[in-house]
Amino acid sequence: MSKQRMMPAINLALQEEMKRDNRVILYGEDAGISLLGQTTGLQENFGKDRVRDTPICENIMTGMAVGAAAAGYRPICHLLYGNFIYTGFDSIANQAAKLKYMTAGQVKLPIVYMAVIGGGRSAAAQHSDIPYPALMNLGGVKVVVPSNSRTAKGLLKSAIRDDNPVFYLTAAGGGRPEEVPDDDNYIIPIGKSEVINQGNDVTIISIGSMTLKSLQATKKLNEKGVGVDLIDLLSLVPIDEDTIINSLKKTGRVIIVDEARDICSAASHISAILSDKAFKYLKSPIKRVTVKDVAIPYSPILESHVIPEVADIVNCIEELLELN
Amino acid sequence: MMSIKNYVNNLSDEDLKRIYKKMLMIRKCEEHLGEATKNGAFPGAVHLYIGQEAIAVPLCDQLNDSDWISSTHRGHGHFIAKGGDVKKMMAEIYGKSTGICGGKGGSMHVADFKKGIIGANGVVAGGMGLAVGAALASKMDGNGAVSIIFFGDGAANQGVLMEAMNICSLWNLPMIFMCENNQYSEFTHTSEVTSGKIVDRAEPFGIPKYEVDGNNAVDVWQAAYQAVQRGRNDEGPSFIEAHTYRQRGHVEFEYTFLSRTYRDQNEVELWKTNDKDPILRLESYFIEHNKYSGDDIEKIQKEVQDEVDDAVKFAIESPEPDITSAMEHMIER
């Protein structure tokens, strides 16, 4: 166990999995030099055959993963920023998500598509998107969003070992260093969320970068005597319905904090699940705290205005409680 | 008439006869599908390979199950050429449980991974990345296997082709770009939407290029031989442009929805003549050189037709898919 930030924890998971299984290969733009630090040292340790620098060509990169996976490898396609998923979207949506189904299960596609998502760094609109709403709707892919360095390690190892295409999307604002287990078999199962704070008054379901903000909001609410059940969702496909429904049964009130725009977001989908399956336990409307319905602006003052902040979460819950 | 076999040393008469029979199998399957679609015998639309048989077969004749092919929406021919099961293909097009994809893919997605058939593809140039990925896998395995992307003149205008050529050349992948220029990008003559010569697009990437008469099985075989050997010997990718002609429409039944014609019927008829049609050209060669008599050819035609009839019967008599299968194979939980 040691305290690590997000990128070193991701790097550790990659090192361990590439050592464990020589069918795991990784490629991407600047994979060798590693722009963001996830892939640092991999080329030195595993060679230029297994760790490849690609040209800047997301269109072919996403498709290559499908072909290489069909031919027996476990490719990790490193797409840098979430927005570049759009550039490579044809092979993601038309091939990776559908080939297994269209061929009646003839083929397994153990692929990890990894990218950094979200705002908070003045990277502006084309490097700050949250692309998972579109991915969640594809059907044939899993989607995970770790919230900190520990979950980043555990989920990446699960993603690499999974036989489906998995989108592994890490928040740009990865948060503070956390204790990361050294155990090279430390995994977090895909489809399991974590309850990271217990309380009886309200449930917060948070995703990715919103988990740290939700934790801070939880502390502020605790000070005001409000008990919060905080669920770090971790996996968007599949969603851990049991855990969120059980929490709702306990608290009767739920808000979902999601860095995506609201329309067809993870938050709106979870809201639909809860109203379908747990309506009778609700004491108040399900609320969604999401990014405002604009592109992410550059200037920090504008950016923090549109991305949910701790105060937005606290305010939402206070309004919710005053309703009753 | 252009000679079909004037400089072949490494292609025997037996090879040519085997190739001919497989081309005939494709032709007769496609003829059936063209007829049957008029009666609504199966659910979806079909894009037929008639006239292009001399491309898939001579190339795939040199491949084995560990080699990969990725093809197009016009993919029945590639499937059969690579050794796909005709009965299972027919059942798939008929949407039946016995189809190669259990009735979940249909005409545009016939695939058999055990035979190295990554599959047909409903997206123009959609198979490009898949074939490159398979080529990368073969390169890393070092097993001498090659990967072929079959694509049309229409797909040659997709940007992903450039990405593919760049990466295959850069990494010296065992990849064959097989462009079947059938002159029509859907309903538009390719000259109206294409600048330059397609084969020349390989040049700046340093990829050896071959331009062949795609209706001449021997020409195609020769170019394919060079390309396959290059791949097997780790010498990198090759690019072949095979000139051919799409004897049928982009899709069967197209005149039910098109507001006007887009090509002259005389042009179509020209490509069906003894001088142009790839199957008739082979038959003429066999007869002229006393390799087959007219009776021999008739006998082979009947054999192949019987096999197609059996496949159709199998497809028609096969049960519909169990509806529970609709919920299978999307994702492994």
XYZ file of C-alpha atoms in Angstrom:
657
model
C 0.000 0.000 0.000
C 1.339 3.402 -0.905
C -0.112 6.813 -1.628
C -0.224 7.499 -5.322
C -1.823 9.901 -7.734
C -4.042 8.739 -10.591
C -1.518 8.432 -13.424
C 1.079 6.358 -11.515
C -1.706 4.040 -10.359
C -2.837 3.536 -13.947
C 0.764 2.947 -14.940
C 1.130 0.341 -12.198
C -1.936 -1.545 -13.412
C -0.620 -1.514 -16.990
C 2.814 -2.729 -15.912
C 1.308 -5.560 -13.877
C -1.142 -6.704 -16.547
C 1.388 -6.579 -19.380
C 3.743 -8.634 -17.247
C 1.010 -11.119 -16.362
C -0.271 -11.692 -19.909
C 1.897 -11.288 -22.994
C -1.186 -11.083 -25.221
C -1.844 -7.636 -23.748
C -0.573 -4.989 -26.149
C -0.913 -1.232 -26.018
C -0.775 1.389 -28.689
C -1.537 5.049 -28.989
C -0.262 8.464 -29.851
C 2.904 9.195 -27.855
C 2.592 5.898 -25.990
C 6.362 5.700 -25.611
C 7.024 9.145 -24.231
C 3.603 9.257 -22.557
C 1.975 12.655 -22.715
C -0.023 12.192 -19.529
C 2.028 9.572 -17.697
C -0.161 6.484 -17.939
C 2.252 4.618 -20.209
C 5.593 5.838 -18.892
C 8.273 3.143 -19.049
C 6.091 0.534 -20.742
C 8.030 0.621 -23.983
C 11.292 0.196 -22.092
C 9.901 -2.762 -20.167
C 7.880 -4.547 -22.844
C 9.414 -3.443 -26.121
C 8.272 -1.487 -29.135
C 6.359 -4.468 -30.468
C 3.909 -4.594 -27.606
C 3.890 -0.867 -26.871
C 3.509 1.044 -30.102
C 3.548 4.696 -30.966
C 0.864 5.222 -33.553
C 0.400 8.019 -36.013
C -2.430 10.396 -35.161
C -5.206 8.322 -36.712
C -8.043 7.465 -34.354
C -10.151 6.134 -37.187
C -7.867 3.190 -37.884
C -6.737 2.822 -34.259
C -10.190 1.964 -32.965
C -10.748 -0.530 -35.776
C -7.333 -2.148 -35.402
C -8.225 -3.026 -31.849
C -11.165 -5.063 -33.126
C -9.037 -6.940 -35.663
C -6.203 -7.604 -33.244
C -8.644 -8.773 -30.563
C -10.406 -11.064 -33.015
C -6.995 -12.501 -33.880
C -6.203 -13.357 -30.281
C -4.632 -10.302 -28.660
C -5.893 -8.101 -25.820
C -5.284 -4.634 -27.206
C -5.380 -1.449 -25.185
C -6.153 1.442 -27.494
C -4.957 4.631 -25.848
C -6.989 7.530 -27.231
C -5.595 10.290 -24.998
C -8.647 12.547 -24.645
C -12.263 11.534 -24.566
C -13.140 13.853 -27.423
C -10.993 11.744 -29.745
C -13.416 8.884 -29.201
C -15.647 10.837 -31.579
C -12.890 10.839 -34.202
C -12.647 7.071 -34.013
C -16.321 6.470 -33.480
C -17.143 4.459 -36.618
C -15.210 1.384 -35.599
C -16.353 1.774 -32.004
C -20.051 2.015 -32.778
C -20.283 -0.063 -35.948
C -17.645 -2.707 -35.354
C -16.492 -3.122 -31.746
C -19.950 -2.787 -30.247
C -21.687 -5.046 -32.757
C -19.360 -7.623 -34.274
C -19.838 -10.225 -31.575
C -23.615 -9.904 -31.777
C -23.809 -9.840 -35.563
C -21.775 -13.038 -35.741
C -23.748 -14.827 -33.013
C -20.907 -14.849 -30.530
C -18.262 -16.250 -32.870
C -15.678 -13.874 -31.511
C -14.575 -12.341 -28.225
C -13.303 -8.794 -28.299
C -11.162 -8.123 -25.226
C -10.380 -4.480 -25.913
C -9.717 -1.559 -23.597
C -10.301 1.886 -25.046
C -8.796 4.366 -22.614
C -9.100 8.127 -22.488
C -9.064 11.061 -20.131
C -12.404 12.808 -19.858
C -13.915 15.945 -18.427
C -12.945 19.504 -17.735
C -11.372 21.574 -15.045
C -8.046 22.363 -16.690
C -8.844 25.139 -19.172
C -8.448 22.652 -21.980
C -11.548 24.102 -23.672
C -14.396 22.402 -25.460
C -12.520 19.902 -27.634
C -10.509 18.373 -24.803
C -13.038 18.450 -21.964
C -16.035 16.402 -23.007
C -17.673 13.563 -21.164
C -18.441 11.150 -24.022
C -19.945 8.303 -22.017
C -23.636 9.037 -22.657
C -23.126 8.055 -26.307
C -21.083 5.003 -25.317
C -23.663 3.808 -22.793
C -26.240 3.706 -25.564
C -24.176 1.453 -27.845
C -25.058 -1.664 -25.929
C -22.087 -3.837 -26.807
C -19.470 -2.144 -24.666
C -18.832 -1.763 -20.955
C -18.036 1.652 -19.511
C -16.123 2.325 -16.308
C -15.169 5.629 -14.713
C -12.794 5.426 -11.771
C -12.868 8.237 -9.260
C -9.400 8.089 -7.710
C -6.077 6.292 -7.925
C -7.179 3.167 -6.042
C -10.289 2.595 -8.146
C -8.250 3.508 -11.235
C -5.924 0.585 -10.592
C -8.603 -1.915 -9.661
C -10.896 -1.089 -12.559
C -8.173 -1.014 -15.191
C -7.051 -4.486 -14.249
C -10.628 -5.727 -14.508
C -11.037 -3.964 -17.851
C -7.927 -5.601 -19.292
C -9.072 -9.034 -18.109
C -12.621 -8.569 -19.438
C -13.606 -10.283 -22.704
C -15.701 -7.334 -23.924
C -14.714 -3.943 -25.270
C -14.405 -1.768 -22.159
C -14.198 2.004 -22.117
C -11.886 3.031 -19.331
C -12.445 6.737 -18.808
C -10.493 8.612 -16.197
C -11.323 12.055 -14.936
C -8.918 14.804 -15.821
C -9.300 16.219 -12.340
C -8.205 12.912 -10.834
C -8.204 14.191 -7.312
C -5.803 13.737 -4.461
C -3.399 10.825 -3.899
C -5.021 7.755 -2.373
C -3.705 4.547 -0.886
C -3.244 2.091 -3.751
C -2.833 -1.610 -2.948
C 0.451 -3.128 -4.143
C -1.250 -6.500 -4.617
C -0.949 -7.360 -8.296
C -4.285 -9.146 -8.134
C -6.142 -6.168 -6.690
C -9.191 -5.769 -8.895
C -12.512 -3.981 -8.626
C -15.205 -5.985 -10.415
C -16.900 -4.118 -13.250
C -20.524 -3.497 -12.337
C -19.925 -2.940 -8.628
C -20.241 0.458 -7.007
C -18.817 1.447 -3.634
C -20.681 3.073 -0.756
C -18.041 5.460 0.542
C -20.094 7.244 3.196
C -23.106 6.049 5.159
C -26.056 8.218 6.124
C -29.832 8.074 6.378
C -31.143 11.366 4.988
C -30.149 11.455 1.354
C -28.311 9.383 -1.273
C -25.722 10.921 -3.557
C -24.733 8.857 -6.588
C -21.536 10.281 -8.027
C -19.505 9.506 -11.120
C -15.788 9.968 -11.727
C -14.521 13.438 -10.932
C -17.789 14.241 -9.171
C -17.033 11.753 -6.401
C -14.419 13.890 -4.701
C -16.702 16.937 -4.899
C -19.568 14.842 -3.543
C -17.384 13.719 -0.666
C -16.594 17.333 0.156
C -20.280 18.175 -0.071
C -21.049 15.238 2.222
C -18.747 16.695 4.889
C -20.412 20.080 4.676
C -23.830 18.461 4.958
C -22.715 16.351 7.910
C -21.777 19.572 9.675
C -25.356 20.706 9.169
C -26.683 17.442 10.563
C -27.587 15.850 7.227
C -26.564 12.199 6.861
C -25.466 11.236 3.333
C -25.229 7.812 1.738
C -22.575 8.440 -0.901
C -22.228 5.922 -3.716
C -19.240 6.062 -6.038
C -20.811 4.468 -9.090
C -17.560 3.404 -10.865
C -19.312 1.418 -13.583
C -21.856 2.893 -16.007
C -22.331 -0.276 -18.069
C -23.404 -2.349 -16.317
C -24.858 -0.236 -13.518
C -24.953 -1.629 -9.971
C -28.725 -1.300 -9.608
C -28.944 -3.254 -6.362
C -26.697 -0.894 -4.450
C -28.385 2.292 -5.621
C -31.879 0.933 -5.050
C -30.991 -0.326 -1.560
C -29.612 3.078 -0.666
C -32.736 4.784 -1.938
C -34.869 2.443 0.153
C -32.939 3.632 3.178
C -32.904 7.384 2.503
C -35.918 7.994 0.256
C -34.094 10.838 -1.458
C -31.495 10.751 -4.189
C -29.400 13.130 -6.242
C -27.094 12.065 -9.042
C -23.960 14.073 -9.728
C -22.677 13.675 -13.270
C -20.180 15.747 -15.246
C -22.033 14.993 -18.488
C -24.591 17.347 -20.008
C -28.014 16.442 -18.722
C -29.724 15.236 -21.892
C -29.469 11.428 -22.020
C -26.742 11.500 -19.390
C -25.832 8.764 -16.949
C -27.743 10.813 -14.388
C -30.933 10.878 -16.428
C -30.682 7.160 -17.108
C -30.161 6.344 -13.434
C -33.071 8.601 -12.628
C -35.209 6.579 -15.022
C -34.100 3.293 -13.462
C -34.941 4.521 -9.969
C -38.348 5.878 -10.871
C -39.141 2.600 -12.627
C -37.939 0.270 -9.944
C -38.075 2.159 -6.655
C -40.754 4.824 -7.070
C -42.617 3.865 -3.937
C -39.578 4.555 -1.746
C -39.149 8.112 -3.018
C -39.970 10.922 -0.590
C -39.039 13.631 -3.070
C -38.172 14.008 -6.793
C -34.914 12.544 -8.039
C -32.526 15.432 -8.738
C -29.688 15.587 -11.221
C -26.676 17.823 -10.818
C -24.997 17.945 -14.201
C -22.816 20.172 -16.302
C -24.680 23.087 -17.886
C -25.949 22.579 -21.409
C -23.076 24.318 -23.203
C -19.635 23.382 -24.528
C -16.928 23.589 -21.867
C -15.476 27.123 -21.896
C -11.792 27.976 -21.577
C -11.612 30.717 -18.970
C -11.436 29.210 -15.435
C -14.188 31.425 -14.106
C -16.502 30.330 -16.916
C -15.463 26.704 -16.687
C -16.127 26.386 -12.968
C -19.470 28.080 -13.539
C -20.698 25.334 -15.868
C -19.145 22.283 -14.188
C -20.855 21.132 -10.976
C -19.046 22.368 -7.886
C -19.350 21.366 -4.236
C -21.755 24.254 -3.572
C -24.075 23.071 -6.371
C -24.315 19.661 -4.739
C -24.930 21.113 -1.282
C -27.529 23.547 -2.607
C -29.354 20.830 -4.475
C -29.670 18.714 -1.348
C -30.721 21.632 0.821
C -33.476 22.515 -1.628
C -34.521 18.909 -1.727
C -34.824 18.683 2.044
C -36.735 21.954 2.293
C -39.306 20.532 -0.113
C -40.413 18.108 2.567
C -10.008 -11.563 -77.217
C -7.515 -11.170 -74.448
C -5.743 -14.383 -73.681
C -6.559 -15.711 -70.273
C -3.342 -17.634 -69.829
C -0.305 -16.453 -71.627
C 2.478 -16.180 -69.135
C 1.565 -18.448 -66.283
C 4.173 -20.814 -65.022
C 3.088 -21.469 -61.483
C -0.626 -21.886 -62.095
C -1.627 -25.362 -63.299
C -4.730 -26.345 -65.214
C -5.953 -28.052 -62.054
C -5.593 -24.783 -60.174
C -7.520 -22.958 -62.851
C -10.276 -25.566 -62.887
C -10.644 -25.357 -59.127
C -10.808 -21.575 -59.348
C -13.364 -21.765 -62.134
C -15.616 -24.060 -60.143
C -15.556 -21.786 -57.124
C -16.276 -18.730 -59.284
C -19.212 -20.626 -60.696
C -20.418 -21.411 -57.185
C -20.444 -17.713 -56.356
C -22.201 -16.860 -59.627
C -24.948 -19.402 -59.142
C -25.525 -18.481 -55.505
C -25.824 -14.851 -56.520
C -28.103 -15.642 -59.453
C -30.396 -17.479 -57.109
C -30.415 -14.582 -54.649
C -31.115 -12.127 -57.459
C -34.126 -14.158 -58.554
C -35.365 -15.051 -55.090
C -35.304 -11.459 -53.893
C -38.023 -10.667 -56.434
C -40.344 -13.051 -54.602
C -39.405 -11.742 -51.200
C -37.972 -15.156 -50.356
C -35.722 -13.692 -47.664
C -35.985 -10.595 -45.518
C -33.151 -8.183 -46.348
C -31.448 -6.538 -49.294
C -28.574 -8.172 -51.177
C -25.602 -6.680 -53.015
C -24.458 -9.206 -55.580
C -20.910 -10.073 -56.609
C -21.788 -11.124 -60.165
C -19.013 -10.116 -62.558
C -16.341 -9.759 -59.878
C -15.732 -13.450 -59.141
C -12.275 -13.458 -60.736
C -11.010 -11.209 -57.941
C -11.951 -12.972 -54.705
C -11.371 -16.520 -55.888
C -7.836 -16.390 -57.356
C -6.630 -14.464 -54.303
C -8.364 -16.576 -51.674
C -7.250 -19.728 -53.502
C -3.769 -18.946 -52.210
C -4.850 -18.494 -48.598
C -5.485 -20.836 -45.716
C -7.560 -20.656 -42.546
C -4.934 -18.728 -40.572
C -5.004 -15.892 -43.111
C -7.579 -13.169 -42.579
C -9.980 -11.467 -44.923
C -12.263 -8.546 -44.243
C -14.706 -7.565 -46.924
C -17.557 -5.409 -48.051
C -21.323 -5.181 -48.209
C -20.887 -7.142 -51.472
C -19.347 -9.953 -49.485
C -20.917 -13.302 -50.445
C -18.184 -13.930 -52.991
C -15.377 -13.356 -50.532
C -17.060 -15.612 -47.984
C -17.368 -18.475 -50.445
C -13.919 -17.895 -51.933
C -12.281 -18.117 -48.496
C -13.948 -21.464 -47.822
C -17.113 -20.356 -46.067
C -19.914 -22.907 -45.981
C -22.425 -22.209 -48.767
C -25.357 -23.754 -46.905
C -24.695 -21.693 -43.795
C -24.294 -18.559 -45.875
C -27.549 -19.151 -47.681
C -29.345 -19.898 -44.404
C -27.935 -16.682 -42.959
C -29.287 -14.636 -45.863
C -32.632 -16.354 -45.375
C -32.453 -15.265 -41.715
C -32.536 -18.779 -40.319
C -31.205 -20.340 -37.114
C -28.777 -22.497 -39.105
C -27.153 -19.465 -40.673
C -23.469 -18.865 -40.061
C -24.447 -16.027 -37.712
C -27.669 -17.585 -36.432
C -29.704 -15.170 -38.529
C -28.422 -12.134 -36.642
C -26.104 -10.727 -39.284
C -27.676 -11.441 -42.652
C -26.197 -10.766 -46.067
C -23.968 -7.856 -45.048
C -22.373 -9.621 -42.085
C -21.571 -13.174 -43.160
C -18.463 -14.148 -41.194
C -16.643 -17.265 -40.071
C -13.718 -16.527 -37.784
C -12.607 -20.171 -37.713
C -11.924 -19.814 -41.418
C -10.271 -16.433 -41.099
C -13.320 -14.637 -42.452
C -13.662 -11.501 -40.324
C -16.732 -10.864 -42.355
C -18.609 -8.743 -44.775
C -19.290 -5.209 -43.590
C -22.176 -2.823 -43.894
C -19.988 0.273 -43.648
C -18.052 1.315 -46.736
C -14.372 0.889 -45.715
C -15.607 -0.310 -42.328
C -13.484 -3.441 -42.507
C -10.261 -1.522 -43.054
C -9.244 -1.209 -39.419
C -10.229 -4.787 -38.667
C -7.967 -6.127 -41.386
C -5.081 -3.928 -40.238
C -5.530 -5.175 -36.665
C -5.486 -8.778 -37.867
C -2.356 -8.020 -39.906
C -0.737 -6.587 -36.784
C -1.622 -9.762 -34.883
C -0.140 -11.947 -37.626
C 2.988 -9.817 -37.691
C 3.401 -10.170 -33.920
C 2.702 -13.898 -34.069
C 5.324 -14.179 -36.815
C 3.341 -17.010 -38.371
C 3.511 -15.839 -41.988
C -0.233 -15.261 -42.156
C -1.495 -12.412 -44.317
C -4.488 -10.144 -44.003
C -6.587 -8.925 -46.903
C -8.925 -5.986 -47.046
C -11.308 -6.240 -49.981
C -12.762 -2.829 -50.723
C -14.355 -1.040 -53.590
C -13.636 2.092 -55.584
C -16.162 3.846 -53.368
C -14.247 2.934 -50.218
C -11.047 4.184 -51.836
C -12.356 7.679 -51.152
C -12.685 7.086 -47.412
C -9.952 8.732 -45.362
C -9.366 5.610 -43.328
C -7.629 4.091 -46.368
C -4.843 6.620 -45.982
C -4.543 5.877 -42.286
C -4.375 2.162 -43.075
C -1.745 2.487 -45.808
C 0.386 4.702 -43.619
C 0.390 2.378 -40.654
C 0.799 -0.814 -42.705
C 3.763 0.621 -44.538
C 5.249 2.086 -41.363
C 5.008 -1.192 -39.476
C 5.652 -3.408 -42.502
C 2.451 -5.352 -41.903
C 1.484 -8.412 -43.990
C -1.491 -6.650 -45.516
C -2.976 -6.760 -48.983
C -5.150 -3.879 -50.118
C -7.390 -5.432 -52.752
C -9.381 -2.694 -54.417
C -12.147 -4.011 -56.634
C -12.873 -1.135 -58.951
C -16.301 -2.068 -60.293
C -16.777 1.472 -61.643
C -19.759 2.420 -59.515
C -19.831 3.967 -56.074
C -23.366 2.955 -55.208
C -25.344 4.702 -57.968
C -22.715 7.128 -59.207
C -19.983 6.449 -61.718
C -16.740 6.482 -59.803
C -15.088 8.871 -62.258
C -17.556 11.521 -61.121
C -16.485 11.275 -57.495
C -12.839 10.249 -57.671
C -9.707 12.173 -58.532
C -6.616 10.481 -59.886
C -6.013 6.778 -60.211
C -6.836 4.722 -57.167
C -3.810 2.454 -57.483
C -1.520 5.473 -57.426
C -2.619 6.216 -53.891
C -0.266 3.439 -52.732
C 2.766 5.154 -54.206
C 3.553 7.876 -51.663
C 3.431 5.253 -48.924
C 6.049 3.155 -50.706
C 3.601 0.290 -51.066
C 4.163 -1.857 -54.179
C 1.197 -1.527 -56.496
C -0.310 -3.843 -59.061
C -2.978 -2.900 -61.558
C -4.774 -5.825 -63.095
C -7.681 -6.845 -65.260
C -10.019 -8.000 -62.534
C -12.045 -10.051 -64.965
C -9.023 -12.158 -65.818
C -8.562 -14.806 -63.130
C -4.979 -15.442 -64.157
C -3.986 -11.785 -64.007
C -5.471 -11.497 -60.563
C -3.842 -14.736 -59.443
C -0.428 -13.487 -60.536
C -0.686 -10.150 -58.767
C -2.133 -11.836 -55.705
C 0.742 -14.299 -55.753
C 3.267 -11.473 -55.555
C 1.321 -9.782 -52.770
C 0.767 -12.947 -50.736
C 4.423 -13.933 -50.987
C 5.493 -10.468 -49.886
C 3.256 -10.764 -46.868
C 4.406 -14.265 -45.969
C 8.046 -13.246 -46.262
C 7.589 -10.250 -43.976
C 8.184 -7.827 -46.827
C 5.180 -5.683 -45.974
C 1.941 -4.550 -47.593
C 0.872 -4.561 -51.234
C -1.856 -2.749 -53.112
C -3.803 -4.254 -55.998
C -6.376 -2.418 -58.057
C -8.452 -4.890 -60.026
C -10.573 -3.319 -62.752
C -13.915 -4.994 -63.071
C -17.562 -4.231 -63.603
C -20.606 -4.541 -61.386
C -23.005 -6.423 -63.631
C -25.889 -6.008 -61.192
C -27.136 -2.932 -59.432
C -25.693 -1.575 -56.247
C -28.471 -3.430 -54.521
C -31.079 -5.779 -55.944
C -34.454 -4.250 -56.605
C -32.962 -0.776 -56.790
C -35.278 0.417 -59.532
C -38.194 0.166 -57.171
C -36.863 3.207 -55.335
C -34.563 5.014 -57.786
C -36.168 7.908 -59.619
C -34.091 7.426 -62.789
C -31.526 5.132 -64.375
C -27.856 5.861 -63.828
C -26.193 3.789 -66.533
C -26.787 2.630 -70.054
C -28.098 -0.912 -70.401
C -25.791 -1.424 -73.425
C -22.837 -0.858 -71.129
C -24.116 -3.552 -68.786
C -24.675 -5.988 -71.642
C -21.168 -5.410 -72.977
C -19.677 -6.689 -69.731
C -21.731 -9.861 -69.936
C -20.169 -10.945 -73.239
C -17.601 -13.712 -73.810
C -14.839 -11.129 -74.062
C -15.597 -9.491 -70.748
C -17.387 -11.770 -68.337
C -14.815 -13.491 -66.092
C -16.525 -16.864 -66.086
C -17.220 -16.959 -69.822
C -13.609 -16.012 -70.471
C -12.386 -18.972 -68.450
C -14.791 -21.300 -70.213
C -13.597 -20.067 -73.596
C -10.019 -20.686 -72.546
C -10.802 -24.234 -71.416
C -12.563 -25.061 -74.642
C -10.044 -23.420 -76.978
C -7.182 -25.261 -75.326
C -9.041 -28.549 -75.072
C -8.960 -28.539 -71.318
C -12.698 -29.047 -71.110
C -15.332 -29.968 -73.655
C -18.673 -28.224 -73.815
C -20.151 -31.311 -72.177
C -17.607 -31.130 -69.370
C -18.580 -27.554 -68.667
C -22.255 -28.401 -68.749
C -21.612 -31.194 -66.251
C -19.723 -28.899 -63.896
C -22.443 -26.275 -64.221
C -24.990 -28.858 -63.189
C -22.900 -30.097 -60.256
C -22.542 -26.582 -58.951
C -26.194 -25.776 -59.540
C -27.191 -28.895 -57.597
C -25.037 -27.799 -54.700
C -26.600 -24.335 -54.733
C -30.079 -25.868 -54.933
C -29.241 -28.009 -51.900
C -28.066 -24.943 -50.023
C -31.258 -23.082 -50.886
C -33.378 -26.059 -49.839
C -31.433 -26.226 -46.579
C -32.030 -22.518 -46.003
C -35.735 -22.688 -46.781
C -36.337 -25.776 -44.655
C -34.298 -24.552 -41.696
C -36.183 -23.313 -38.650
C -36.528 -19.653 -37.782
C -34.237 -18.510 -34.966
C -35.510 -19.009 -31.447
C -36.485 -15.527 -30.281
C -34.435 -15.975 -27.105
C -31.327 -15.755 -29.292
C -32.116 -12.077 -29.924
C -30.921 -11.392 -26.386
C -27.685 -13.371 -26.657
C -24.137 -12.433 -27.648
C -24.292 -8.676 -27.178
C -22.037 -8.520 -24.163
C -20.488 -11.065 -21.823
C -21.644 -10.186 -18.351
